[in-house]
Short mmCIF file of C-alpha atoms in Angstrom, two decimals:
data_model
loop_
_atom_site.label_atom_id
_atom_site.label_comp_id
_atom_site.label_asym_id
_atom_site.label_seq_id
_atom_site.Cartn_x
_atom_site.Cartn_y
_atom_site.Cartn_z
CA UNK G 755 172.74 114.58 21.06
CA UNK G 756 175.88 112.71 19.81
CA UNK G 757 175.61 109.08 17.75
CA UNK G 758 178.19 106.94 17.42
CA UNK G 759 177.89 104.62 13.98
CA UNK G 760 180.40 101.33 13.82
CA UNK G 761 180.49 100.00 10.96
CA UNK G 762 180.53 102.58 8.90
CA UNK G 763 182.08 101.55 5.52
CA UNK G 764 178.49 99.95 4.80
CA UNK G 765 175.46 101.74 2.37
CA UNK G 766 173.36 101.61 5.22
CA UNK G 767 175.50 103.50 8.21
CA UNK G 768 175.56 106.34 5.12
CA UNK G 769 171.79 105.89 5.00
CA UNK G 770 171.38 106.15 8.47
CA UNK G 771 174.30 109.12 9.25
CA UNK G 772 172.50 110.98 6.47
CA UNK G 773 168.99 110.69 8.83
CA UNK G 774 170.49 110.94 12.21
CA UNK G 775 172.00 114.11 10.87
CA UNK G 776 168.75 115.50 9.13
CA UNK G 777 166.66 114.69 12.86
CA UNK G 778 169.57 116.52 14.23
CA UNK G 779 171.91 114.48 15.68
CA UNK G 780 175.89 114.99 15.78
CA UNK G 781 176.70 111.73 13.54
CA UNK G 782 180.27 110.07 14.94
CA UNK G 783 181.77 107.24 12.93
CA UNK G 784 184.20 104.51 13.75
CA UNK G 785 185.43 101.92 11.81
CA UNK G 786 189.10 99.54 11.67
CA UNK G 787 189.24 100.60 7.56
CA UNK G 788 190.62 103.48 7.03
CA UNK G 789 188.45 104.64 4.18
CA UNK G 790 184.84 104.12 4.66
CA UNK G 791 181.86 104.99 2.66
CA UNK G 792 180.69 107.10 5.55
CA UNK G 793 184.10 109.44 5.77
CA UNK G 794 183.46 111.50 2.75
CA UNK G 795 179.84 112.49 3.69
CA UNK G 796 178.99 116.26 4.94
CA UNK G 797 176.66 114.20 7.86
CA UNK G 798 179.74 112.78 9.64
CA UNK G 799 181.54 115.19 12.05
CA UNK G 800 184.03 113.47 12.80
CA UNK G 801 185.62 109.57 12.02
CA UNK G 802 187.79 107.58 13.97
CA UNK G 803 190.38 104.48 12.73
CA UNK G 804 190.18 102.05 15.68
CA UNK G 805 191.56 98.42 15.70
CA UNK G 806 190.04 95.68 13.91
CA UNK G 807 187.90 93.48 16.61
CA UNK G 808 188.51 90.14 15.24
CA UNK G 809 192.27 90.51 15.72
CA UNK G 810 191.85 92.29 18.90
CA UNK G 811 188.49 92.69 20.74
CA UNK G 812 189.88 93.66 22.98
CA UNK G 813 191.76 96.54 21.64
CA UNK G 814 188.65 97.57 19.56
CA UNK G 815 186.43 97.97 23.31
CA UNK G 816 189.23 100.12 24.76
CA UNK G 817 189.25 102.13 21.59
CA UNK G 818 185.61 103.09 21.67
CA UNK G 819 185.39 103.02 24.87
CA UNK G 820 187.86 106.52 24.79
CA UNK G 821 186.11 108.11 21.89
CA UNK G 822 182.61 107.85 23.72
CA UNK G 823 184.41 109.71 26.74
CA UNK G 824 186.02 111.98 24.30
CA UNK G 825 183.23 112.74 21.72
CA UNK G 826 180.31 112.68 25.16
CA UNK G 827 179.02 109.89 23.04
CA UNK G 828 174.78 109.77 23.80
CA UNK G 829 174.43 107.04 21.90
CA UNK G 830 176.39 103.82 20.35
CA UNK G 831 174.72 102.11 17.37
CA UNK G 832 176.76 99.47 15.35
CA UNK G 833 175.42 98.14 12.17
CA UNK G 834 177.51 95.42 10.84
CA UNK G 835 179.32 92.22 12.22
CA UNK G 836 181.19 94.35 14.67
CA UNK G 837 177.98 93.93 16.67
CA UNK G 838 179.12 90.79 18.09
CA UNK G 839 182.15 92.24 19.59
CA UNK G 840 180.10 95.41 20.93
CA UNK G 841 177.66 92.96 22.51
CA UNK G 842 180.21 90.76 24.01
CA UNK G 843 181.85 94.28 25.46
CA UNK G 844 178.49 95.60 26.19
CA UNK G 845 178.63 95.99 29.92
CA UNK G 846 181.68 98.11 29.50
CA UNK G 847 180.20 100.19 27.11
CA UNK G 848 177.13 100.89 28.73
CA UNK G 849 178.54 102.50 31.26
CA UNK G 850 179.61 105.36 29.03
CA UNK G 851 176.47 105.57 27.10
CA UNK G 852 173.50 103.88 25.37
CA UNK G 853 174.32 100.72 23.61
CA UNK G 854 171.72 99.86 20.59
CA UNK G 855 171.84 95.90 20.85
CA UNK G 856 170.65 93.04 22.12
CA UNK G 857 172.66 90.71 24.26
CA UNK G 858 175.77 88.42 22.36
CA UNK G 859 174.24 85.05 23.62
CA UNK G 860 171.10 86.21 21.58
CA UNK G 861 172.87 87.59 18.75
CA UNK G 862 174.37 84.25 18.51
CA UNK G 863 171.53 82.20 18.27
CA UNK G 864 170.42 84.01 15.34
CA UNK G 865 173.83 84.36 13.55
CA UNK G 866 174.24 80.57 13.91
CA UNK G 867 172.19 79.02 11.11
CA UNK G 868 171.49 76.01 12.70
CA UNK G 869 170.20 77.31 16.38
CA UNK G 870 168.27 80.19 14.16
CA UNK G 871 166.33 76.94 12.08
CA UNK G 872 165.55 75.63 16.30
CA UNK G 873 163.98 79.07 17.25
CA UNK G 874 161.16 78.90 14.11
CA UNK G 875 160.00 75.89 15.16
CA UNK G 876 155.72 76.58 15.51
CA UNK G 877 156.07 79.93 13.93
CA UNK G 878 154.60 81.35 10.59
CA UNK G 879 157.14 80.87 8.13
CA UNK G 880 159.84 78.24 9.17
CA UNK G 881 163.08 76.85 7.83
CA UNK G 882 162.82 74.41 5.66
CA UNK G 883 164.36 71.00 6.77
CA UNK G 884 167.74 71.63 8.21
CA UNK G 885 170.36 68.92 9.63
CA UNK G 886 173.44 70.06 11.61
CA UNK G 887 176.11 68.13 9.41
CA UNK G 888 179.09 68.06 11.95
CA UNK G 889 181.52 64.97 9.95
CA UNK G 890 181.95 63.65 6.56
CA UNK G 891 180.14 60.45 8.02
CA UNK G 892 176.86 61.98 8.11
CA UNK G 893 176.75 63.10 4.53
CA UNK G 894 176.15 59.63 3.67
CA UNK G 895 172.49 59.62 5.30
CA UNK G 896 171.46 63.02 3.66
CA UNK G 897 171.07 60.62 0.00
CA UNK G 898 171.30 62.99 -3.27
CA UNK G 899 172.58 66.29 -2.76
CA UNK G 900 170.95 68.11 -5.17
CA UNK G 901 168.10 67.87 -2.82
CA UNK G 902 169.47 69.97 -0.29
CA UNK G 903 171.67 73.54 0.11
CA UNK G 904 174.80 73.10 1.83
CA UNK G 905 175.65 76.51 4.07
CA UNK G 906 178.70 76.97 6.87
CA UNK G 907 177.07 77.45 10.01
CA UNK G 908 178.37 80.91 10.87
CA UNK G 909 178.64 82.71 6.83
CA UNK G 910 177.53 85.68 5.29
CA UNK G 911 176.91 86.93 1.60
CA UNK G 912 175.89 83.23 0.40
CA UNK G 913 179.84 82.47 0.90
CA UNK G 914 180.87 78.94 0.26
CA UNK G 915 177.43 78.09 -0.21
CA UNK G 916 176.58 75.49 -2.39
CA UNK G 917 173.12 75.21 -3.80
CA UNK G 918 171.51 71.69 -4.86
CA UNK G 919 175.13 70.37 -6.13
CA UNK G 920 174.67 67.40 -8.27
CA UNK G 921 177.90 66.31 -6.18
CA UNK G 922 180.32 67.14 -3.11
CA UNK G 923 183.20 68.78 -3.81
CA UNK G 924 185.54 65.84 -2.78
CA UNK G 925 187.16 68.02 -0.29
CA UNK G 926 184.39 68.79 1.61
CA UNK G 927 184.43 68.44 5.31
CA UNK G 928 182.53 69.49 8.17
CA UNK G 929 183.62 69.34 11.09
CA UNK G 930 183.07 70.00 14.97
CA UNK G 931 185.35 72.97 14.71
CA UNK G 932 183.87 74.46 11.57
CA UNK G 933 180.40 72.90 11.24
CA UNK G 934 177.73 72.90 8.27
CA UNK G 935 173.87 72.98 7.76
CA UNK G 936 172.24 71.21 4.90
CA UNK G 937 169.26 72.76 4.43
CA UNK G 938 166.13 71.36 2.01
CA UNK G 939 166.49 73.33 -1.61
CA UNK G 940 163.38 75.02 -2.48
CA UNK G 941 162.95 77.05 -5.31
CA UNK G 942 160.94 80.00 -5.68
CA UNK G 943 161.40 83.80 -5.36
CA UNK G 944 164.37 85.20 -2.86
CA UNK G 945 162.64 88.17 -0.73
CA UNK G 946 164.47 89.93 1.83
CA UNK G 947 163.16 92.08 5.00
CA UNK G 948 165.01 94.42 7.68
CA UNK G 949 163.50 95.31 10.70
CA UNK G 950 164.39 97.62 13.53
CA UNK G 951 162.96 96.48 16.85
CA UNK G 952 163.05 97.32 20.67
CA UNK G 953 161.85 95.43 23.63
CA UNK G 954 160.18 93.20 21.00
CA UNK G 955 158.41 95.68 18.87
CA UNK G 956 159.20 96.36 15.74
CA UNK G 957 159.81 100.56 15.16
CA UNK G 958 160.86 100.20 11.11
CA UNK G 959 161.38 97.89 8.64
CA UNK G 960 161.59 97.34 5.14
CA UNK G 961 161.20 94.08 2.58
CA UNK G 962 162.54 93.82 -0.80
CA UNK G 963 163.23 91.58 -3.80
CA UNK G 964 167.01 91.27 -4.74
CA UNK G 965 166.34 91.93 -8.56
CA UNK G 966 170.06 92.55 -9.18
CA UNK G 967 172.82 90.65 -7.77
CA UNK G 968 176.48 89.59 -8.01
CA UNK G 969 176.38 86.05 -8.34
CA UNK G 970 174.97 84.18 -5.41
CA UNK G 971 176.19 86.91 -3.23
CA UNK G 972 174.54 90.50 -1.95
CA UNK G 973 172.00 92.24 -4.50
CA UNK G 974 172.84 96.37 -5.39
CA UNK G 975 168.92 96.74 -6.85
CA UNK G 976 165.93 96.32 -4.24
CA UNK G 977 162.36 95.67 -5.58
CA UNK G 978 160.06 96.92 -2.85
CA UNK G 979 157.68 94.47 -2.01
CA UNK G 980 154.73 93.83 0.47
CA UNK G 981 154.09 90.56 2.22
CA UNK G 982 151.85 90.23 5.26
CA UNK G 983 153.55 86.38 5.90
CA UNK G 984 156.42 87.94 6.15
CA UNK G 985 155.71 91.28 8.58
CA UNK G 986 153.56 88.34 10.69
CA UNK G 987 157.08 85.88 11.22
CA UNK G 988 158.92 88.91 12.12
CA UNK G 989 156.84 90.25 14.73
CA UNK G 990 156.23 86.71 16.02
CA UNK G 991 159.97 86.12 16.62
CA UNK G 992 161.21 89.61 17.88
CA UNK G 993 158.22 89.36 20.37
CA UNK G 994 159.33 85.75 21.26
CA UNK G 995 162.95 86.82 22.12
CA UNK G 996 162.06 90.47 23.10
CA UNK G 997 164.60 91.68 20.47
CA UNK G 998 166.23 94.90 20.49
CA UNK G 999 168.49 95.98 17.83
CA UNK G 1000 168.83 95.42 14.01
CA UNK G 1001 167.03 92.01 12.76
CA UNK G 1002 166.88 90.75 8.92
CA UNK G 1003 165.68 87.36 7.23
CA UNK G 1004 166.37 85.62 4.20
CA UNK G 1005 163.41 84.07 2.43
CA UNK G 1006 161.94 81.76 -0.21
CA UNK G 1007 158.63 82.22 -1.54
CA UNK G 1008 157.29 79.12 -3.72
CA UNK G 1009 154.63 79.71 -6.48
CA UNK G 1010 151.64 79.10 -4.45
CA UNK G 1011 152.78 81.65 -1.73
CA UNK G 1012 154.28 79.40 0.95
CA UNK G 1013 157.10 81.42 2.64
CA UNK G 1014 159.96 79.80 4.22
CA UNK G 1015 162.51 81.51 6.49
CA UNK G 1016 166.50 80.58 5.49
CA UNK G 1017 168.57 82.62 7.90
CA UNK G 1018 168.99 85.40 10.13
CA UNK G 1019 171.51 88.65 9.62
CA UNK G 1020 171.28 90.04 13.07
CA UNK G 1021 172.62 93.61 11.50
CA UNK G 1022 171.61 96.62 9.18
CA UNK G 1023 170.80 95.27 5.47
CA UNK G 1024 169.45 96.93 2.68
CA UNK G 1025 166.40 96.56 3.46
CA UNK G 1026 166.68 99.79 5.68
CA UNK G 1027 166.70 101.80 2.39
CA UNK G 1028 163.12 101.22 2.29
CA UNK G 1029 162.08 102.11 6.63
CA UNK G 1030 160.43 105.14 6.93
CA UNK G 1031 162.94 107.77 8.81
CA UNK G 1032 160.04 108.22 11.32
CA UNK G 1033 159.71 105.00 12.43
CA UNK G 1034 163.82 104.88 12.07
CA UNK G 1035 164.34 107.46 14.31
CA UNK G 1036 161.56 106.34 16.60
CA UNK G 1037 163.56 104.89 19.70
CA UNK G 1038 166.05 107.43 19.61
CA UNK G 1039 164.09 110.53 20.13
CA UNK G 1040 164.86 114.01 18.51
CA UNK G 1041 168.39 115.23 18.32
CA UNK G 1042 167.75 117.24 21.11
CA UNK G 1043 166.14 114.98 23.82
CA UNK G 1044 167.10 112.88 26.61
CA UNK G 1045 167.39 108.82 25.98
CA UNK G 1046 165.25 107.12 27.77
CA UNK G 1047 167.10 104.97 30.41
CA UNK G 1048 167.97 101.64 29.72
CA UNK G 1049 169.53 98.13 31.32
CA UNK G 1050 171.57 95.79 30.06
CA UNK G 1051 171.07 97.30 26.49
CA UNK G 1052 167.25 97.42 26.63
CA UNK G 1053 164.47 99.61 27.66
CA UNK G 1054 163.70 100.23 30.89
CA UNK G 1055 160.12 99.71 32.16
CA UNK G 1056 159.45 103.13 33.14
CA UNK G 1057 161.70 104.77 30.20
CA UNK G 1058 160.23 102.68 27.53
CA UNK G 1059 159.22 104.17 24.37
CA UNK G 1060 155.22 103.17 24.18
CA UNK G 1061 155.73 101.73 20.29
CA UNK G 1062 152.58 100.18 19.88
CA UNK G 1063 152.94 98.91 16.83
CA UNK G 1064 154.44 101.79 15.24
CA UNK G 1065 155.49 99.54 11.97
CA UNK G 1066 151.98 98.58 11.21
CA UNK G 1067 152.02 95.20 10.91
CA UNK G 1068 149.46 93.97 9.40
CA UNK G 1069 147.46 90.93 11.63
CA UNK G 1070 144.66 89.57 10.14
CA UNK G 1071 140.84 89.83 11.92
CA UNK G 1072 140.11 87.71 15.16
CA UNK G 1073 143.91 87.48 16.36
CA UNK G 1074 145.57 87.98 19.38
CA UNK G 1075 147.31 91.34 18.20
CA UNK G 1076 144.28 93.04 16.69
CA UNK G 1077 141.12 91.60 18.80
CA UNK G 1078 139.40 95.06 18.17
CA UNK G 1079 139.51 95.51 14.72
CA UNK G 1080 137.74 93.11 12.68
CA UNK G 1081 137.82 94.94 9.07
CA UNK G 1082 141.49 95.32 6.54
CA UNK G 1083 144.12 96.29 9.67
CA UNK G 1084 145.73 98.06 6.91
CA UNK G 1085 142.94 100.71 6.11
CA UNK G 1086 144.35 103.75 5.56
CA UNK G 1087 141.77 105.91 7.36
CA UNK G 1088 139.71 108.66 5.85
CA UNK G 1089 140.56 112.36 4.93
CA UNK G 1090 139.33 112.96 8.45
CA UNK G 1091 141.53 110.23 10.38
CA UNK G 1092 144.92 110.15 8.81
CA UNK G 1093 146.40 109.09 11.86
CA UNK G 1094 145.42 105.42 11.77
CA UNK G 1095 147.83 104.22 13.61
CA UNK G 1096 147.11 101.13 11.67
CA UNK G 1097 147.60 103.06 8.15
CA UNK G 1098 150.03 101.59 5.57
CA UNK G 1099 151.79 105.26 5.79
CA UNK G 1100 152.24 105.32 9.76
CA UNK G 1101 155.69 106.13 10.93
CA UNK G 1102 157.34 102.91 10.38
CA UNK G 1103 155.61 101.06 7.52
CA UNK G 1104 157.42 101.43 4.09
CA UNK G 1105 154.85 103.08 1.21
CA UNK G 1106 155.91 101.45 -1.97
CA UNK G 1107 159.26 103.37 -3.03
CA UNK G 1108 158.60 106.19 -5.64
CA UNK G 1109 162.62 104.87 -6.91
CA UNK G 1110 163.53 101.51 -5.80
CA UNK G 1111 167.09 102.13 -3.91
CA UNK G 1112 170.48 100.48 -6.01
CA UNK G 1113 173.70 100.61 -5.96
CA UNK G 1114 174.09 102.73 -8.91
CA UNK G 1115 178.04 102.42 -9.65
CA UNK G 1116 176.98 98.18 -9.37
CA UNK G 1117 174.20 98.77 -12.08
CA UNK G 1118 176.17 100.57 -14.29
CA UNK G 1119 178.82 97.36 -14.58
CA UNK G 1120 176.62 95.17 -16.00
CA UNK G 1121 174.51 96.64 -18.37
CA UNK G 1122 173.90 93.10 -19.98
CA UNK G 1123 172.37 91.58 -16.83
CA UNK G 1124 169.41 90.13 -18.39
CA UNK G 1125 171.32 89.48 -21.53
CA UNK G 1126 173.39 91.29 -24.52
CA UNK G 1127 169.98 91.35 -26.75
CA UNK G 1128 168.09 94.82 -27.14
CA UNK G 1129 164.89 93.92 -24.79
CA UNK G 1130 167.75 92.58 -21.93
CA UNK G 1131 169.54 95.99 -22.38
CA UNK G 1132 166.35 98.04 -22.71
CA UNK G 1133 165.31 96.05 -19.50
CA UNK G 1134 168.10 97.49 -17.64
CA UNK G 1135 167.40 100.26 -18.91
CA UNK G 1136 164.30 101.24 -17.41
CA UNK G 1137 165.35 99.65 -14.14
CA UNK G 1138 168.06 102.37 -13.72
CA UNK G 1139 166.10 105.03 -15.15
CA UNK G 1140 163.54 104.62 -12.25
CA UNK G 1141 166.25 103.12 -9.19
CA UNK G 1142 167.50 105.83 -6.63
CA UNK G 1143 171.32 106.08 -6.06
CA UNK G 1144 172.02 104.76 -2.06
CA UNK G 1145 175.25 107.34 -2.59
CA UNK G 1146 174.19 110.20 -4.58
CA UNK G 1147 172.39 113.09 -2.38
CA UNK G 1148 173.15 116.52 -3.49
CA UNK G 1149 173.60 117.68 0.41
CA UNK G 1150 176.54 114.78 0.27
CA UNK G 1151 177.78 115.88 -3.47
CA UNK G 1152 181.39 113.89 -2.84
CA UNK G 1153 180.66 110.51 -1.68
CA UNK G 1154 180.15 108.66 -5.05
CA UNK G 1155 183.80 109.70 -5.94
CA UNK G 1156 185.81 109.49 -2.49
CA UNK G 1157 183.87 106.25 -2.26
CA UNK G 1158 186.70 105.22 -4.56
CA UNK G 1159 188.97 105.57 -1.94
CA UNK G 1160 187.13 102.53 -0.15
CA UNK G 1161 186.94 100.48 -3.03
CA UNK G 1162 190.64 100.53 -3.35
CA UNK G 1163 191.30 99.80 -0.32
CA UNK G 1164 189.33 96.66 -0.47
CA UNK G 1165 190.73 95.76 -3.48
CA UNK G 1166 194.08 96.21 -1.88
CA UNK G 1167 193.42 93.95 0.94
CA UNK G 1168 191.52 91.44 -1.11
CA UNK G 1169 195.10 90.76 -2.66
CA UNK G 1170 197.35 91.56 0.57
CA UNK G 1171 195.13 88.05 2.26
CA UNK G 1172 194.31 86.22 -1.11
CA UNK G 1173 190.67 86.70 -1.07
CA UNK G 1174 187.14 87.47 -2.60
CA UNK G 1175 186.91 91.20 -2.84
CA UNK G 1176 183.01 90.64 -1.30
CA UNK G 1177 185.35 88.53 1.42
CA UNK G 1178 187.31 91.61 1.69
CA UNK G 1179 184.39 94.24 2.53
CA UNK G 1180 184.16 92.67 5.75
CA UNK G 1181 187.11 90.04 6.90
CA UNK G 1182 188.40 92.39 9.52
CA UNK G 1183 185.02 92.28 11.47
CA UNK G 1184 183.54 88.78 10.65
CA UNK G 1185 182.75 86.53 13.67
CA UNK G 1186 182.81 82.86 13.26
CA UNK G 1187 181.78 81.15 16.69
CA UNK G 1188 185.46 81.97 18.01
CA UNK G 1189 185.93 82.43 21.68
CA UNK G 1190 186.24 85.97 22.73
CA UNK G 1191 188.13 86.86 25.84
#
């Protein structure tokens, strides 16, 4: 069977090349840069260039379009923001082969912060208050600033964000065209989650603390961690929408354990470091067996996958999704039942990481993250000691240092358009609300 990856100059297409490959799967990659993480790895066959979809959608459809006839493409799974342009060209696609997403208006609702703060309303964790801020006019009835987190509707990586200013910059401006939320501050600890779902199910996921990051921006150093709140919201909303595709959430946890739900990142995060290749590979099937049918993008009734619950989420006694089992959901059976399908080691539930996953090349920068004083260093120290490399695998030897080759190339276009590097990564695939034709 033959996979198609888009996307692929992110940590997790390598992650999930690297398993496609290993369940054996012929692992394709595409991507508009021209050096990717994922082209220097042993587990891609073969990568193709194609066009950039924000400046030509287009352009970018007909172009994989031609390599999925080319390649006998089985399978088409994109992973970053490219996913909004594969959704809005899904039709077309799915002609040629399975399409691993849900449909654009959906994607939208979640990528837009301010329809994504509608769709929690009456669920577990929510966002915390949120006004649509749409002119300069209406930042006079918000009061003191510093009481609330300003974020452009459609934004990624914390960009522009600005968190409990004490004041406006003076040239700030919503607009109709290029709206804002302001979103209640809370403070507490940031947790993350990833989840990979079909027909509402959730196959694999994974939920970390960022303990290392670059600023307000993306973390390179993920804490495991284990929150029942926070496998209960996202089974509650991918059931709600019966969500297929890549899903991840953005959280705030205050001191006496209320969760709240910021945003939605309907893509692969980092979080998928931690899934469980079982549960990963779940909805695909072995390398060597047939898809099951789908349409428009999803499951079909009598090719569905029977999931049931595969992720082990963890409900708590008397509820809807666990009426028969009145005891800890999360038992992990006996010597002589090991296949609890309710186990905390079933197929798609995360077992605390032996080596939390980092970015190692990112740790290795700062060395005087928690300060230039022996117990910050020695801190560090033991942090990278016990982290596991999301490049390094001795079957994939070369990728740390070809991976240069991408760098550069960011770096090189950072300058060419006068932006961010972390702008950079991802400018040529970023969708902002614009029409598509």
């Amino acid at each position: 069977m033959n996979v198609l990856l888009t996307g692929c100059r992110s940590y997790t297409a390598l992650d999930l090349a690297r398993r496609f490959r290993d369940s054996g799967w012929n692992v394709f990659a595409a991507d508009s840069v021209k050096f990717p993480v994922c082209r220097g790895s042993r587990a891609v066959k073969k990568f193709f260039h194609v066009p950039s979809p924000r400046e030509g959608c287009r352009e970018f459809i007909a172009a994989l379009a031609a390599i999925i006839r080319s390649a006998e493409i089985d399978l088409l799974l994109p992973t970053s923001e490219e996913i909004f342009y594969i959704a809005h060209g899904r039709e077309e696609l799915s002609r040629c082969c399975r399409v691993f997403c849900d449909d654009f208006e959906v994607l939208k609702s979640l990528h837009n912060k301010w329809t994504f703060s509608g769709l929690t309303e009456g669920m577990s964790a929510r966002t915390p208050e949120t006004k649509l801020l749409t002119s300069a006019a209406q930042l006079k009835e918000l009061g003191d600033p510093s009481a609330f987190a300003f974020k452009p509707v459609y934004s990624r990586f914390a960009s522009e964000a600005l968190l409990a200013p004490s004041r406006l910059p003076e040239d700030f401006a919503p607009s109709a065209d290029r709206p804002w939320i302001a979103q209640r501050y809370i403070r507490g600890l940031e947790l993350c989650s990833y989840h990979l779902a079909v027909d509402g199910e959730i196959a694999a996921y994974g939920s970390y603390e960022p303990s290392y990051r670059l600023g307000q921006a993306s973390g390179y150093y993920f804490k495991p961690v284990q929150r029942e709140k926070i496998d209960r919201f996202a089974a509650e909303l991918v059931r709600k929408l019966d969500f297929t595709g890549h899903v991840a959430f953005d959280y705030i946890e205050e001191k006496d354990g209320t969760l709240h739900v910021l945003e939605c990142n309907p893509r692969a995060t980092s979080g998928l470091h931690l899934a469980c290749t079982a549960g990963l590979m779940k909805p695909f099937g072995a390398g060597g067996e047939r898809l099951p049918e789908v349409t428009g993008g999803k499951l079909s009734a009598g090719g569905r996958t029977p999931l049931e619950n595969p992720a082990a989420i963890r409900i708590s006694s008397g509820s809807p999704g666990n009426p028969g089992n009145p005891g800890n959901p999360g038992n992990p059976g006996t010597p002589g039942n090991p296949a609890n399908p309710r186990s905390p080691r079933s197929p798609g539930n995360p077992v605390p990481a032996e080596a939390p996953p980092m970015i190692g090349y990112a740790m290795l920068a700062n060395p005087f993250y928690h300060g230039f004083n022996p117990s910050g260093i020695g801190r560090w120290l033991n942090d990278f000691r016990h982290g596991r490399d999301v490049l390094f695998s001795r079957q994939d030897p070369w990728v740390p240092l070809l991976h240069a080759g991408s760098l550069a190339e960011t770096v090189f276009d950072s300058l060419r358009r006068r932006i961010p590097f972390k702008d950079a990564a991802t400018a040529d695939i970023e969708w902002d609300g614009e029409a598509l034709n």
